[in-house]
PDB file of N, CA and C in Angstrom:
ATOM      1  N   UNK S1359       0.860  -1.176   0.000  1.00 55.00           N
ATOM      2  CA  UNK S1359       0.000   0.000   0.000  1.00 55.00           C
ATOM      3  C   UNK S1359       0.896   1.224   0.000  1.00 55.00           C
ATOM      4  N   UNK S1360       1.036   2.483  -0.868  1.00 68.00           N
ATOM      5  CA  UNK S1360       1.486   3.521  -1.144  1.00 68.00           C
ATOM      6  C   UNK S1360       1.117   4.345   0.655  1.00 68.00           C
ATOM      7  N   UNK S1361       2.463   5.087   0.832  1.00 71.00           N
ATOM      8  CA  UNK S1361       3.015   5.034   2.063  1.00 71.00           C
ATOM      9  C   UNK S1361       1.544   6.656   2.078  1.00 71.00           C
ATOM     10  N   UNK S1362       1.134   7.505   1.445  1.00 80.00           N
ATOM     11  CA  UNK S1362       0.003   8.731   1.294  1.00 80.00           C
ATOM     12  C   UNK S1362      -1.253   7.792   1.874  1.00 80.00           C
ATOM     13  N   UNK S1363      -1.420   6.702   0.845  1.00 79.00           N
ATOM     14  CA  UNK S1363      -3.311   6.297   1.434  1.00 79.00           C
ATOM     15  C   UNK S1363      -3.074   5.469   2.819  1.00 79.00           C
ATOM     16  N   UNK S1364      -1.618   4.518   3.213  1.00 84.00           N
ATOM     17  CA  UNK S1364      -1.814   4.446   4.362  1.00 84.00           C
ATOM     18  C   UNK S1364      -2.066   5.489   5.680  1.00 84.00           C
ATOM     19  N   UNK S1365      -0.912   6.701   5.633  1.00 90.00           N
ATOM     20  CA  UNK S1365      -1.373   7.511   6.265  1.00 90.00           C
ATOM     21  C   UNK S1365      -2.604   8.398   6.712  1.00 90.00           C
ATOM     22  N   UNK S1366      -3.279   8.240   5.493  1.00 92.00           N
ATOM     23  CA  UNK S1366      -4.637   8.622   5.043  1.00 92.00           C
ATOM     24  C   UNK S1366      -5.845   7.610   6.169  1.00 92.00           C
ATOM     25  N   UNK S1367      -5.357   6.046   5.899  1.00 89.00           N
ATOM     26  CA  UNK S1367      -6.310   5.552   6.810  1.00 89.00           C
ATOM     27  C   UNK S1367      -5.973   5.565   8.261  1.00 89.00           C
ATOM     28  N   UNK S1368      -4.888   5.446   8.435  1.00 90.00           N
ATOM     29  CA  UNK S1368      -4.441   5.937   9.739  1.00 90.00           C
ATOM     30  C   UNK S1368      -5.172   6.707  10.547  1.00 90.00           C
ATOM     31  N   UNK S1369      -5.068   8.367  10.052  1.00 93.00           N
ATOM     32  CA  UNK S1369      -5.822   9.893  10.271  1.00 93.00           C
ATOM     33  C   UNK S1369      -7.279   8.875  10.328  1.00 93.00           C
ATOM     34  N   UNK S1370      -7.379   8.478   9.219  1.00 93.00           N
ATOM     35  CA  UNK S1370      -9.410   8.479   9.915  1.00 93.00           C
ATOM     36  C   UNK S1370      -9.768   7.366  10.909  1.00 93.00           C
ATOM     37  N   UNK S1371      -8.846   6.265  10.971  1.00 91.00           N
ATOM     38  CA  UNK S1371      -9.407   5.776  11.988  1.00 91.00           C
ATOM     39  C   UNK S1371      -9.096   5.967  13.628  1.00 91.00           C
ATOM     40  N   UNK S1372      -7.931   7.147  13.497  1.00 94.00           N
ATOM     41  CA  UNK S1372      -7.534   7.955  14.784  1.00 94.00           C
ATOM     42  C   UNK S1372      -8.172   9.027  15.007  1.00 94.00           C
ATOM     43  N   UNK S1373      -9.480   9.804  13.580  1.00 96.00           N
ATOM     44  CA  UNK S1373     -10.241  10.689  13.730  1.00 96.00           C
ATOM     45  C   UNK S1373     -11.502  10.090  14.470  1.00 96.00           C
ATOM     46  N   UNK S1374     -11.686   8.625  14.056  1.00 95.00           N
ATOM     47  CA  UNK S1374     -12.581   8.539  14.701  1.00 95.00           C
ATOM     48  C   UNK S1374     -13.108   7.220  16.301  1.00 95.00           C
ATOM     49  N   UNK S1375     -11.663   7.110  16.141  1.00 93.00           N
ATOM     50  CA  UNK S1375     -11.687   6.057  17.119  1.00 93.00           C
ATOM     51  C   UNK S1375     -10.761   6.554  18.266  1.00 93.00           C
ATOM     52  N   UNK S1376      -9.613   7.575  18.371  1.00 95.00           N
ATOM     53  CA  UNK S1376      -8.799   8.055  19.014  1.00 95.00           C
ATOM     54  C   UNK S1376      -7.114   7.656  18.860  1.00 95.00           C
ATOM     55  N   UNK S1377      -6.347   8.069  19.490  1.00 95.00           N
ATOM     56  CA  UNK S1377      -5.030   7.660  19.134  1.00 95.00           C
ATOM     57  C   UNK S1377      -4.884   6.374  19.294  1.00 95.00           C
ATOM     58  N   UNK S1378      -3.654   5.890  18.389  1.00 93.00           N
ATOM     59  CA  UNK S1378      -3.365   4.332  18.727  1.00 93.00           C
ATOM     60  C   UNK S1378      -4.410   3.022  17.838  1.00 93.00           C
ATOM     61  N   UNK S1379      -5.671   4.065  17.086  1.00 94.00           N
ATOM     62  CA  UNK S1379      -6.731   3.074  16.459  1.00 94.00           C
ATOM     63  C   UNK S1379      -6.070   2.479  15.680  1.00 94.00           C
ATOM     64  N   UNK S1380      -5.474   2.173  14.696  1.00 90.00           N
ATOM     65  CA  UNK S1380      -4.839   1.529  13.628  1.00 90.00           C
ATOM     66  C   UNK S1380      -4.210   0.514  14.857  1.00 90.00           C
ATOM     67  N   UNK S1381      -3.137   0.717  15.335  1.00 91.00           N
ATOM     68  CA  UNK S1381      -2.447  -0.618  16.386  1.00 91.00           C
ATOM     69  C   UNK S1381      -3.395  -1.240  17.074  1.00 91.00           C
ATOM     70  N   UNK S1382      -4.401  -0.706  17.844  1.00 92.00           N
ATOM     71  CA  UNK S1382      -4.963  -1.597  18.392  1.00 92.00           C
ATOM     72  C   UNK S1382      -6.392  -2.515  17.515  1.00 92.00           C
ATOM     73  N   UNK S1383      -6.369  -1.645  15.780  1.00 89.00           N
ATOM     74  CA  UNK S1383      -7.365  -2.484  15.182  1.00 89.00           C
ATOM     75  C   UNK S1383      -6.189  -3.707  14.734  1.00 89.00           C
ATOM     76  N   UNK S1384      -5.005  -3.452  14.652  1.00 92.00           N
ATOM     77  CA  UNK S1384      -4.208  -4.683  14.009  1.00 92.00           C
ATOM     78  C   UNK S1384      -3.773  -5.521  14.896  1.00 92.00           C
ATOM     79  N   UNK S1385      -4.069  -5.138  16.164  1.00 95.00           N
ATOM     80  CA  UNK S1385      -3.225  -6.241  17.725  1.00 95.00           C
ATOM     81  C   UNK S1385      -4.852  -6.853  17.307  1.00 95.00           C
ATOM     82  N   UNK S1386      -5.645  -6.564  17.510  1.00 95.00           N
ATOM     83  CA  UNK S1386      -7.316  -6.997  17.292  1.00 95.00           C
ATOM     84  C   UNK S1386      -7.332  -8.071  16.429  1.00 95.00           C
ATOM     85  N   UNK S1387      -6.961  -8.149  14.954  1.00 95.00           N
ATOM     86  CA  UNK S1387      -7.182  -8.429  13.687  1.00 95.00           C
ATOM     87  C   UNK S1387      -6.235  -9.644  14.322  1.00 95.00           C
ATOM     88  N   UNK S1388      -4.649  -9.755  14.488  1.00 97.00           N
ATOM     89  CA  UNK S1388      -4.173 -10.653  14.962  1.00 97.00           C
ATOM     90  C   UNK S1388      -4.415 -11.573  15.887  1.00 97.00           C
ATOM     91  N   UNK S1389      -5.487 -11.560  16.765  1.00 98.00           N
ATOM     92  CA  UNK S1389      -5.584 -11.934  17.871  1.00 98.00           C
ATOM     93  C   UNK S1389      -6.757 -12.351  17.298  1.00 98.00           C
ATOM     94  N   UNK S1390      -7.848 -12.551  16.631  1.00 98.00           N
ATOM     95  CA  UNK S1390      -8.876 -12.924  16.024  1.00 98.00           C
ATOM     96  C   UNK S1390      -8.762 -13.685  14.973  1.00 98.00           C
ATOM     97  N   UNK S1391      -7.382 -13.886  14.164  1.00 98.00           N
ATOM     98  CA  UNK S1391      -7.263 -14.316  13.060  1.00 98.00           C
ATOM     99  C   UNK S1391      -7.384 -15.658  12.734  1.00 98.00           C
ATOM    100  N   UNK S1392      -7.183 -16.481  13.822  1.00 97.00           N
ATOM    101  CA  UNK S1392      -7.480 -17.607  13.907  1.00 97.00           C
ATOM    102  C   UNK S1392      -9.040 -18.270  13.495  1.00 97.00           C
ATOM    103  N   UNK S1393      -9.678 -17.594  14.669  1.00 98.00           N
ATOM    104  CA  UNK S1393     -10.915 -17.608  14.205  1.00 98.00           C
ATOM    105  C   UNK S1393     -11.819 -17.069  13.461  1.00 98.00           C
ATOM    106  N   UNK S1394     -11.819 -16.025  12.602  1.00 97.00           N
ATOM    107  CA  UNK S1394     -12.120 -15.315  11.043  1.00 97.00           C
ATOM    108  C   UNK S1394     -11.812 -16.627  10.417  1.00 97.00           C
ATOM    109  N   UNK S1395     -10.416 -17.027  10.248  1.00 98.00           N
ATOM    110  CA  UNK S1395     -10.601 -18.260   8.890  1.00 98.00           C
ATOM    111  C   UNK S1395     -11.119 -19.586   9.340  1.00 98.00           C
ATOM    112  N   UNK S1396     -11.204 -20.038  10.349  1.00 98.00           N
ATOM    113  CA  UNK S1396     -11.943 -21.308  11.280  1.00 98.00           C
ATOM    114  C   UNK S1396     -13.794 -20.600  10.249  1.00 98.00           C
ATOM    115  N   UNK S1397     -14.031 -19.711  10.935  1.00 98.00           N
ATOM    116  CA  UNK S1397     -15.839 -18.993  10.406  1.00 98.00           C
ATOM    117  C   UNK S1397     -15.539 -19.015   8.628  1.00 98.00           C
ATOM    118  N   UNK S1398     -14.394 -18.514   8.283  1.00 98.00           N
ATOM    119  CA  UNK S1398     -14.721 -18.706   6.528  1.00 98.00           C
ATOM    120  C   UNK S1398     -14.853 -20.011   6.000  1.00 98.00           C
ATOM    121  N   UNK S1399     -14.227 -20.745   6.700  1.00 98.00           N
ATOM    122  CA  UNK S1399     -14.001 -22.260   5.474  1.00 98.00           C
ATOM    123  C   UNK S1399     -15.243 -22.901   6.362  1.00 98.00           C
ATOM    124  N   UNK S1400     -16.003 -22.340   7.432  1.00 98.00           N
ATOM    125  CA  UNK S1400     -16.866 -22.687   7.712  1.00 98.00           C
ATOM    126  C   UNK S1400     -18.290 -22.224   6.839  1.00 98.00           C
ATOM    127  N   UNK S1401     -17.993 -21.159   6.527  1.00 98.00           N
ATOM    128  CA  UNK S1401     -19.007 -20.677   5.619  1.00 98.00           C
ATOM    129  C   UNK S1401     -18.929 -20.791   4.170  1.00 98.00           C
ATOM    130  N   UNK S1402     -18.004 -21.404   3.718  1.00 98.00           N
ATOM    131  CA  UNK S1402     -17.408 -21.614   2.513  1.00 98.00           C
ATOM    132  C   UNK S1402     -18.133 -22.725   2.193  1.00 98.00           C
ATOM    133  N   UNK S1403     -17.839 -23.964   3.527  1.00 98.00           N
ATOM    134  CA  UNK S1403     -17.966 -25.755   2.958  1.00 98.00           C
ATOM    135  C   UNK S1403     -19.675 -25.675   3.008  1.00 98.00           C
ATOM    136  N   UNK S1404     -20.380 -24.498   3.801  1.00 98.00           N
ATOM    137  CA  UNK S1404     -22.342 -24.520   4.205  1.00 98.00           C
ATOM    138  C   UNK S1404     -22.233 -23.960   2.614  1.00 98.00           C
ATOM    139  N   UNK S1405     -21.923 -23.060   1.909  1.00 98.00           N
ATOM    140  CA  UNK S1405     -22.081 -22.199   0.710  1.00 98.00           C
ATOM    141  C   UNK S1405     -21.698 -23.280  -0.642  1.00 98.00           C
ATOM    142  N   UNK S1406     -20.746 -24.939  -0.157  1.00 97.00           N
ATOM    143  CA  UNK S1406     -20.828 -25.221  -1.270  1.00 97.00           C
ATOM    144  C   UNK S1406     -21.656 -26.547  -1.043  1.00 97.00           C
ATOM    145  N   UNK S1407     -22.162 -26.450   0.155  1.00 97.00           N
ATOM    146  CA  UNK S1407     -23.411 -27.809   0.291  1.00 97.00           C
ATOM    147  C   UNK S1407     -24.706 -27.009  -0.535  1.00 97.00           C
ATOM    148  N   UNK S1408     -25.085 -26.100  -0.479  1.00 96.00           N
ATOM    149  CA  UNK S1408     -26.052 -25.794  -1.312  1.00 96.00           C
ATOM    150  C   UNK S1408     -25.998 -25.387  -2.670  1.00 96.00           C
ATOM    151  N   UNK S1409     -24.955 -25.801  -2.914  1.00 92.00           N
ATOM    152  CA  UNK S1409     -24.770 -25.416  -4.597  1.00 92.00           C
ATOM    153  C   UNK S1409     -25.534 -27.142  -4.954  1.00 92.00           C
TER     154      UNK S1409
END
């Protein structure tokens, strides 16, 4: 990602979440990541039983 639009999302999610939002949405994202892809291939294998 071009080093302008990261900074860019940075500013808004510290505009609207307070300082530190970006680190603590990515300590978040890491710490969840496990289970996000456990729920996708869970919703993946229900999405290809009904095909």
């Amino acid at each position: 990602m071009n080093g302008g639009v990261f900074r860019s999302i940075k500013i808004a999610l510290e505009d609207q979440l307070g300082n530190g939002a970006l680190e603590k949405f990515d300590q978040s994202a890491k710490d969840n990541m496990k289970d996000m892809n456990n729920y996708s291939t869970i919703l993946y294998n229900n999405f290809k039983k009904l095909l």
